[in-house]
Amino acid sequence: MSGRLGRTRRASGRPSPGRAPRAPHRLHPGTARRPRQEGVRSLLGVRTVAGQVLLLQILVAVLLITAAVTGLAFQARYDSERDAQNRSLAAAQSFAEAPGTATALRAADPTAALQESTRKAKEGSGLDFVAVMTPDGVRVADNDPTLIGRRAEQVERAAAGTAFTEIFEGAPNDAARAVVPVIDTSGTIVGLVSAGVSIENVGDAVNRHLPVLLGSAGAALALAVGSSALVSRRLRRQTRGLGPTEMTRMYEHHDAVLHAAREGVLIIGDDGRLTLANDEARRLLELPPDAEGRHVTGLGLDAGTAELLASGRTVTDEVHLAGDRLLAVNTRPTAPYGGASGTVATLRDTTELRAVSGMAEVARERLKLLYEAGGRIGTTLDVVRTAEELSEVTVPRFADFVTVELLDPVLRGEEPAGAHTEMRRTAVSGIHDDHPLQPVGDLIRFAVPTTPMAAALASGHAVLEPDLNVAHGWRAQDPAGADQALAYGIHSLLTVPLQARGVVLGMANFWRAERAERFEEDDLAFAEELAARAAVAIDNARRFTREHAMAVTLQRSLLPRVLPEQGALDIAYRYLPAQAGVGGDWFDVIPLPGARVALVVGDVVGHGLHAAATMGRLRTAVHNFSALDLPPDELLGHLDELVSRIDQEEGADGDGDGITGATCLYAIYDPASGRCSVATAGHFAPVLVRPDGTVDCPEVPVFPPLGLGGLPFETAELDLREGSRLVLYTDGLIEHRHRDLDTGLRVLRDTLAGHPDRTPEETCQAVFRALLPAHRQDDIALLVARTNLLDRARVADWDVPPDPAAVARVRAACGRQLEEWGLDDLGFTTELMLSELITNAIRYGSEPIHVRMLYERCLICEVSDGSSTSPHLRRAATTDEGGRGLFLVSQLAERWGTRYTPTGKVMWTEQSPGTGPQQPMELVLDDVSW
């Protein structure tokens, strides 16, 4: 084949004698084809681009196929060795664990006991050898009897108790072997079992794969050569049989002519996409670097120019505007001259015609400025910023200085009312900062009716003062200020009122100083159009300011003002409303009986007044449900049912947005046990920072948001050591437009980790420094609670047998405990209440009965029993003998109540030290029954 390839080079590499070569540019698809044999020789000729590509592709294919075959061969050998090792290990382990192997090794003649078994194991497993050895490696049985008594090499790891596999090189032969210890019932290693396959047999298995690999390689090579030949044939037709030298020369001439010409040249395809642009065209049209391949309408060209280039029309010297240049454009179709159908356009710079088209340029500039103003004014819903954008957009292209004044009610978000003679200067922009105009914040008065500002407010239209040097009405308002402005160089003024919905919001004043041209009548329409657009944006911002202020006021009134006093948790928090609209995030800290504390974090979907009001409803509902002392899962179940009912009612009205989608996390922490019960409805689980500074995200069962119904909620129980920190938050902290959820969670964990000594307040500061976004699109709530454990010396409890005689013993023990705590002044009332509660538990309740006293900020007494019967107050008749115990408890305790547990109920009371006994009301009012 190489010989034929060499002959092909001589046949197609140069023209035949006596025949002049054809010019490259005359080769096109219409040219007559050469004979087939000559085409094949040209295809294989290495002087052509197609021949070189074919040779290169074949070389690459050979290299890749060789590498693949080599890799597969190595892989096959590796797989065979691995398979041999695995089979050896399985056989050795089976033999070592077989019944009787360990016993045979202890026999007087282990060779006689094991030799036959070794032979059968070798024949049954298909391995090359199986040997049994003593722990020091001496063979006592082997399928090769000549090896019995000889010591095996490198079996120390198995003698130490570790089974292993390896590729062994040494006597009697190289092999893939496994060595397994034989362990008796007492755990003693009594011998070793070795099994394996010789490397020679492993190589035979690999060699069986070689014919398939070589056959596949040959087929792949044939396929690669065939496909390369097809590609090269196609390339030959594309390059028309040119060699690298001819193609290089052709493209050098092409580049020299195309880019050296001082006339812009564009080639546009019939689909309107730019195919080619020379340097002059790029300069004239200011095309981006990646212009080729893009549609001409997306290159930032003038609309008329883009339309002409995309249309394919034939024009001659048609004038178009491109930036600050006037271009004469010529277009012609490319179809008669070869190549794909399209349009070629030439451009000439005719900027000297600018004087003729001056009015068109000015009009275009004004339209462009109005277009920019539409995009730059009103980017935020802030009244002051919108006024600043109005003052910035026209400097310096329309005015040298711009001032904007707004009515004070507009700045506060209120509806403008009353006289328009006083306004607050809101924005000033100019080409210099040392202007004589009044600064931002000054009160500007338009009391003199002869001023242009007063005239504009009275007429509702823009007013022009082309020459301030002769504007006596303008000077009448502030003669001293007018003199300073004239001395500075300000010489022309155009003032226009800002009106929306027929209501005046403020004024905009345009001043010229350094620019010699005065404002003209043609400028009035532009100024009014600009002011009208700005007034709509300002009015929208005013309305938003009013609604935002109302929502913030409502939201802050619904959130907790101060944290309640409690000793179970050290708490710090942060709350920031969204900048673009108040949302429905909330948090709460609710003290519960038994020194426990409930932590709540929630989020209502949406923004505005409805979200804030909904948040208040849910927060109130959580407070009410927590007063019932419900566990977290039951509380969320009641809250979910409430949300579903509210959604149904609002959906029936047809004008409610509903609150489905609200999330809530409810947690109860008990400082006596250090246990925290957590349940969540669609909310993020808390992050736990342990006392050593490590961070954990405890697994809390995930359930849908409130109002979606479904399965009952579940509670997760967390055991927290003292000094642990629970971090509760809403999604606005970790997720926003520029940061996804996973990234936010990772940053939060990294920020919390490694700082065990941080206080909750310092933790809040660190988290906000790391995660607070520049622009808040959602509310952010953060609650950090550090756990405290109640001193065990402040907890006392007793089991009470169901015997009325035990009441006195427990009451006496409680009295002694109160003396130890220094609460003698509470002894009488406490013993009286405990006597009533214990007696009622014995009489009406069921076992087990338990009494617990906790001394935290107040004295808490709890009597629990196994009955779920709930006591309640009632009015007792005068003749009733019993039923007055709970009434006494209600009068003597500051707070009392009942909470239910999975095993019964707990009656509890609270008393503050130092209050002394309270005087009970007369017993005829309310009484108690069980």
Coordinates of C-alpha atoms in Angstrom, one line a residue, residues 314-725:
T314 CA -30.0 46.3 -3.7
V315 CA -29.2 50.0 -3.0
T316 CA -26.6 52.5 -4.2
D317 CA -25.2 55.2 -1.9
E318 CA -28.1 55.1 0.5
V319 CA -27.2 57.3 3.6
H320 CA -27.5 55.8 7.1
L321 CA -26.6 57.0 10.5
A322 CA -24.1 54.9 12.6
G323 CA -23.2 56.5 15.9
D324 CA -21.9 60.0 15.0
R325 CA -21.1 59.1 11.4
L326 CA -23.1 59.2 8.2
L327 CA -22.4 56.2 6.0
A328 CA -23.1 55.7 2.3
V329 CA -24.2 52.1 1.9
N330 CA -24.1 50.0 -1.3
T331 CA -25.5 46.4 -1.3
R332 CA -25.4 43.7 -4.0
P333 CA -26.3 40.1 -4.1
T334 CA -23.6 37.5 -4.1
A335 CA -25.4 34.8 -6.0
P336 CA -24.0 35.3 -9.6
Y337 CA -20.4 35.3 -8.3
G338 CA -20.3 31.9 -6.5
G339 CA -20.6 30.9 -2.9
A340 CA -23.7 30.8 -0.8
S341 CA -26.6 33.2 -1.5
G342 CA -26.5 36.4 0.5
T343 CA -25.6 40.1 0.3
V344 CA -22.4 42.0 0.1
A345 CA -22.4 45.6 1.5
T346 CA -19.8 48.3 1.1
L347 CA -19.7 51.3 3.5
R348 CA -18.2 54.7 3.0
D349 CA -17.8 57.3 5.7
T350 CA -19.6 60.6 4.6
T351 CA -19.4 62.5 7.9
E352 CA -18.9 65.7 5.9
L353 CA -22.7 65.6 5.2
R354 CA -23.4 66.0 8.9
A355 CA -24.3 69.7 8.5
V356 CA -27.0 68.7 6.0
S357 CA -28.5 66.1 8.4
G358 CA -28.0 68.1 11.7
M359 CA -31.7 68.2 12.5
A360 CA -32.0 64.5 12.1
E361 CA -29.1 63.8 14.4
V362 CA -30.5 66.0 17.1
A363 CA -33.9 64.3 16.9
R364 CA -32.2 60.9 17.1
E365 CA -30.2 62.0 20.1
R366 CA -33.3 63.1 21.9
L367 CA -35.1 59.8 21.1
K368 CA -32.0 57.9 22.3
L369 CA -32.0 60.0 25.5
L370 CA -35.7 59.3 26.1
Y371 CA -35.1 55.6 25.5
E372 CA -32.3 55.6 28.1
A373 CA -34.4 57.6 30.5
G374 CA -37.1 54.9 30.3
G375 CA -34.5 52.3 31.4
R376 CA -32.7 54.4 34.0
I377 CA -35.6 56.2 35.8
G378 CA -37.6 54.1 38.2
T379 CA -35.2 51.3 38.7
T380 CA -36.1 51.3 42.4
L381 CA -39.3 51.9 44.3
D382 CA -37.6 54.7 46.3
V383 CA -38.9 58.2 45.8
V384 CA -35.6 60.0 46.5
R385 CA -33.6 57.7 44.3
T386 CA -36.1 58.1 41.4
A387 CA -35.7 61.9 41.7
E388 CA -31.9 61.5 41.6
E389 CA -32.2 59.3 38.5
L390 CA -34.2 62.0 36.8
S391 CA -31.5 64.5 37.6
E392 CA -28.7 62.3 36.5
V393 CA -30.0 61.0 33.1
T394 CA -29.9 64.4 31.3
V395 CA -26.5 65.6 32.5
P396 CA -24.5 66.6 30.4
R397 CA -26.3 65.7 27.2
F398 CA -29.3 68.0 27.7
A399 CA -28.4 70.3 30.6
D400 CA -25.4 71.3 32.7
F401 CA -27.3 71.2 36.0
V402 CA -30.7 69.6 37.0
T403 CA -32.6 70.2 40.2
V404 CA -35.7 68.3 41.3
E405 CA -38.1 69.5 44.0
L406 CA -40.9 67.3 45.5
L407 CA -43.8 68.1 47.9
D408 CA -43.2 66.9 51.4
P409 CA -46.2 64.6 51.4
V410 CA -44.8 62.8 48.3
L411 CA -41.5 62.2 50.2
R412 CA -43.5 60.6 53.0
G413 CA -45.5 58.4 50.6
E414 CA -48.7 60.4 51.2
E415 CA -51.2 61.7 48.7
P416 CA -50.1 65.3 47.7
A417 CA -52.6 67.9 48.9
G418 CA -52.8 71.7 49.6
A419 CA -50.7 74.5 48.0
H420 CA -47.8 73.8 45.7
T421 CA -45.9 76.9 46.7
E422 CA -43.4 75.1 48.9
M423 CA -41.3 72.0 47.9
R424 CA -38.3 70.2 49.2
R425 CA -35.2 70.0 47.1
T426 CA -34.7 66.3 46.6
A427 CA -32.0 65.9 44.0
V428 CA -29.2 68.0 42.3
S429 CA -26.9 66.8 39.6
G430 CA -24.4 68.8 37.5
I431 CA -21.1 68.8 35.7
H432 CA -19.5 70.5 38.7
D433 CA -20.0 70.2 42.5
D434 CA -19.4 73.9 43.3
H435 CA -22.6 75.2 41.8
P436 CA -24.5 78.1 43.5
L437 CA -27.9 76.2 43.5
Q438 CA -29.6 75.5 46.8
P439 CA -28.5 72.1 48.2
V440 CA -30.6 69.0 48.8
G441 CA -33.0 69.3 51.7
D442 CA -33.7 73.1 51.4
L443 CA -37.2 74.3 51.3
I444 CA -37.9 76.0 47.9
R445 CA -40.7 78.5 47.7
F446 CA -42.5 79.7 44.6
A447 CA -44.5 82.5 46.1
V448 CA -43.8 85.1 43.4
P449 CA -46.2 84.4 40.5
T450 CA -43.8 85.9 37.9
T451 CA -41.2 83.2 38.3
P452 CA -41.0 80.5 35.6
M453 CA -41.6 77.8 38.3
A454 CA -44.9 79.5 39.5
A455 CA -46.0 79.9 35.9
A456 CA -45.3 76.3 35.0
L457 CA -47.3 75.1 38.1
A458 CA -50.2 77.4 37.2
S459 CA -50.3 76.3 33.5
G460 CA -49.3 72.6 34.0
H461 CA -46.8 72.9 31.1
A462 CA -43.1 73.5 30.7
V463 CA -41.9 77.2 30.8
L464 CA -38.8 78.4 29.0
E465 CA -36.4 81.2 30.0
P466 CA -33.9 81.2 27.2
D467 CA -31.8 84.1 28.7
L468 CA -31.7 84.5 32.4
N469 CA -29.8 87.8 32.2
V470 CA -33.0 89.5 31.1
A471 CA -35.5 87.3 33.1
H472 CA -36.7 89.9 35.6
G473 CA -39.5 87.7 36.8
W474 CA -37.0 84.9 37.8
R475 CA -34.9 87.4 39.7
A476 CA -37.9 88.7 41.7
Q477 CA -38.1 85.5 43.8
D478 CA -34.4 85.6 45.1
P479 CA -32.4 88.5 43.8
A480 CA -29.2 87.5 45.7
G481 CA -29.4 83.9 44.6
A482 CA -30.0 85.0 41.0
D483 CA -27.0 87.2 41.0
Q484 CA -24.8 84.3 42.2
A485 CA -26.2 82.0 39.6
L486 CA -25.5 84.6 36.8
A487 CA -22.0 85.2 38.1
Y488 CA -21.4 81.5 38.0
G489 CA -22.4 81.4 34.4
I490 CA -25.9 79.9 34.5
H491 CA -27.7 81.6 31.6
S492 CA -30.7 79.5 30.4
L493 CA -33.5 77.7 32.3
L494 CA -36.3 75.3 31.4
T495 CA -38.7 74.3 34.2
V496 CA -41.4 71.7 34.0
P497 CA -43.9 70.4 36.6
L498 CA -44.0 66.7 37.6
Q499 CA -47.6 65.6 37.3
A500 CA -49.2 62.1 37.5
R501 CA -52.9 61.4 37.3
G502 CA -53.4 65.2 37.0
V503 CA -51.8 65.8 40.4
V504 CA -48.7 67.9 40.9
L505 CA -45.9 66.0 42.6
G506 CA -43.0 68.4 42.2
M507 CA -40.8 70.4 39.8
A508 CA -37.8 69.6 37.5
N509 CA -35.5 72.5 36.5
F510 CA -32.9 72.2 33.7
W511 CA -30.0 74.8 33.7
R512 CA -27.3 75.5 31.2
A513 CA -24.0 77.2 32.1
E514 CA -20.9 76.0 30.2
R515 CA -22.9 75.0 27.1
A516 CA -23.3 78.2 25.0
E517 CA -26.5 77.1 23.3
R518 CA -29.7 78.3 25.0
F519 CA -32.8 76.2 25.5
E520 CA -35.1 76.6 22.6
E521 CA -38.8 76.0 21.9
D522 CA -38.0 72.6 20.4
D523 CA -36.7 71.5 23.8
L524 CA -40.1 72.0 25.6
A525 CA -41.7 68.9 24.1
F526 CA -38.7 66.8 25.1
A527 CA -38.6 68.1 28.6
E528 CA -42.3 67.5 29.1
E529 CA -42.1 64.0 27.8
L530 CA -39.1 63.3 30.1
A531 CA -40.9 64.8 33.1
A532 CA -44.1 62.8 32.4
R533 CA -42.2 59.5 32.4
A534 CA -40.3 60.5 35.6
A535 CA -43.6 61.6 37.3
V536 CA -45.2 58.2 36.8
A537 CA -42.1 56.5 38.3
I538 CA -42.1 58.9 41.3
D539 CA -45.8 58.3 41.9
N540 CA -45.3 54.5 41.8
A541 CA -42.5 54.9 44.3
R542 CA -44.7 57.1 46.5
R543 CA -47.5 54.6 46.5
F544 CA -45.0 51.8 47.3
T545 CA -43.5 53.9 50.1
R546 CA -46.9 54.3 51.7
E547 CA -47.8 50.7 51.5
H548 CA -44.3 49.6 52.6
A549 CA -44.5 52.0 55.6
M550 CA -48.0 50.6 56.5
A551 CA -46.8 47.0 56.2
V552 CA -43.6 47.7 58.3
T553 CA -45.7 49.4 61.0
L554 CA -48.1 46.5 61.0
Q555 CA -45.4 43.9 61.0
R556 CA -43.4 45.5 63.8
S557 CA -46.6 45.9 65.9
L558 CA -47.2 42.1 65.5
L559 CA -43.6 41.0 66.3
P560 CA -42.4 40.6 69.9
R561 CA -41.2 43.9 71.4
V562 CA -39.0 42.4 74.1
L563 CA -38.0 38.9 75.0
P564 CA -39.8 37.3 78.0
E565 CA -37.8 36.7 81.1
Q566 CA -36.7 33.0 81.5
G567 CA -33.6 31.2 82.6
A568 CA -33.6 28.2 80.3
L569 CA -32.0 29.9 77.3
D570 CA -29.7 32.8 76.6
I571 CA -31.3 34.3 73.5
A572 CA -30.3 36.8 70.8
Y573 CA -32.1 37.6 67.6
R574 CA -32.1 39.7 64.5
Y575 CA -35.1 40.7 62.3
L576 CA -34.8 42.7 59.1
P577 CA -37.8 43.3 56.7
A578 CA -37.3 43.1 53.0
Q579 CA -36.3 46.3 51.3
A580 CA -38.6 45.9 48.3
G581 CA -41.7 44.7 50.3
V582 CA -42.4 43.5 53.8
G583 CA -42.9 39.7 54.1
G584 CA -44.4 37.4 56.6
D585 CA -41.4 36.0 58.6
W586 CA -41.8 35.9 62.4
F587 CA -40.2 34.4 65.5
D588 CA -41.2 34.0 69.1
V589 CA -40.0 32.9 72.5
I590 CA -42.8 31.6 74.7
P591 CA -42.2 30.6 78.4
L592 CA -44.0 27.4 79.3
P593 CA -44.8 25.7 82.6
G594 CA -42.1 23.7 84.3
A595 CA -39.3 26.3 83.4
R596 CA -39.6 25.2 79.8
V597 CA -39.3 27.5 76.8
A598 CA -40.9 27.3 73.3
L599 CA -39.0 28.6 70.3
V600 CA -41.0 29.5 67.2
V601 CA -39.8 30.5 63.7
G602 CA -42.2 30.9 60.7
D603 CA -42.5 32.2 57.2
V604 CA -45.6 33.3 55.3
V605 CA -45.3 33.1 51.5
G606 CA -45.7 36.5 49.8
H607 CA -45.1 40.2 50.7
G608 CA -47.1 43.2 51.7
L609 CA -50.0 43.9 54.1
H610 CA -51.6 40.6 53.5
A611 CA -48.5 38.7 54.4
A612 CA -47.9 40.8 57.5
A613 CA -51.5 40.4 58.7
T614 CA -51.4 36.7 58.1
M615 CA -48.2 36.5 60.1
G616 CA -50.0 38.1 63.0
R617 CA -52.9 35.7 62.8
L618 CA -50.5 32.7 62.8
R619 CA -48.4 34.1 65.6
T620 CA -51.5 34.7 67.8
A621 CA -52.7 31.1 67.0
V622 CA -49.3 29.7 68.1
H623 CA -49.6 31.6 71.4
N624 CA -53.1 30.3 72.0
F625 CA -52.1 26.7 71.2
S626 CA -49.0 26.9 73.3
A627 CA -51.1 28.0 76.3
L628 CA -52.7 24.6 76.1
D629 CA -49.2 23.1 76.6
L630 CA -49.4 20.9 73.6
P631 CA -46.3 18.9 72.2
P632 CA -44.9 20.3 69.0
D633 CA -46.5 17.8 66.7
E634 CA -49.9 18.3 68.1
L635 CA -49.6 22.1 68.0
L636 CA -48.5 22.0 64.3
G637 CA -51.5 19.7 63.6
H638 CA -53.9 22.3 65.1
L639 CA -52.2 25.1 63.2
D640 CA -52.3 23.1 60.0
E641 CA -56.1 22.6 60.5
L642 CA -56.6 26.3 61.2
V643 CA -54.7 27.3 58.0
S644 CA -56.8 24.9 55.9
R645 CA -60.0 26.3 57.4
I646 CA -58.9 29.9 56.8
D647 CA -57.9 29.1 53.2
Q648 CA -61.3 27.5 52.5
E649 CA -63.1 30.6 53.9
E650 CA -61.0 33.0 51.9
G651 CA -61.3 30.9 48.8
A652 CA -65.1 30.9 49.2
D653 CA -65.2 34.7 49.3
G654 CA -63.2 34.9 46.1
D655 CA -61.2 37.9 47.1
G656 CA -58.7 36.3 49.5
D657 CA -55.1 35.3 48.6
G658 CA -55.0 32.4 51.1
I659 CA -52.1 31.5 53.2
T660 CA -51.3 28.0 52.0
G661 CA -47.6 27.7 51.9
A662 CA -46.8 29.2 55.3
T663 CA -44.0 27.3 57.2
C664 CA -43.4 27.0 60.9
L665 CA -40.9 25.4 63.2
Y666 CA -41.9 24.8 66.9
A667 CA -39.4 23.6 69.5
I668 CA -39.7 23.1 73.3
Y669 CA -36.6 23.0 75.5
D670 CA -36.7 21.6 79.0
P671 CA -33.7 22.8 81.1
A672 CA -34.4 20.1 83.7
S673 CA -33.6 17.2 81.3
G674 CA -31.7 19.1 78.6
R675 CA -34.1 17.7 76.0
C676 CA -35.5 19.6 73.1
S677 CA -38.5 18.5 71.1
V678 CA -38.7 19.8 67.6
A679 CA -41.3 19.6 64.8
T680 CA -41.4 21.4 61.5
A681 CA -44.0 22.1 58.8
G682 CA -42.1 22.9 55.7
H683 CA -39.4 24.9 57.5
F684 CA -35.6 24.5 57.7
A685 CA -34.4 22.3 60.6
P686 CA -32.3 24.2 63.2
V687 CA -28.5 24.2 63.1
L688 CA -27.0 22.9 66.3
V689 CA -23.6 24.2 67.5
R690 CA -22.2 21.9 70.2
P691 CA -20.2 23.2 73.2
D692 CA -16.9 22.2 71.5
G693 CA -17.7 24.3 68.4
T694 CA -18.7 21.5 66.1
V695 CA -21.8 22.1 63.9
D696 CA -24.5 19.5 63.3
C697 CA -27.7 19.6 61.4
P698 CA -30.0 17.3 63.3
E699 CA -32.4 15.2 61.3
V700 CA -36.0 16.5 61.9
P701 CA -38.9 14.7 60.0
V702 CA -39.8 16.8 57.0
F703 CA -43.5 17.6 56.4
P704 CA -45.3 19.9 53.9
P705 CA -46.1 23.5 54.7
L706 CA -49.2 24.4 56.7
G707 CA -52.5 24.1 55.0
L708 CA -51.7 21.2 52.7
G709 CA -53.0 18.5 55.0
G710 CA -51.8 14.9 54.8
L711 CA -50.1 12.8 57.4
P712 CA -49.8 13.8 61.1
F713 CA -46.7 15.6 62.1
E714 CA -43.8 14.0 64.0
T715 CA -41.5 15.3 66.7
A716 CA -37.7 14.8 66.9
E717 CA -36.1 14.6 70.3
L718 CA -32.7 16.2 70.8
D719 CA -30.5 15.8 73.9
L720 CA -28.6 19.0 74.3
R721 CA -25.6 19.6 76.6
E722 CA -25.3 22.8 78.5
G723 CA -23.8 25.5 76.4
S724 CA -25.2 24.2 73.1
R725 CA -26.5 26.8 70.6

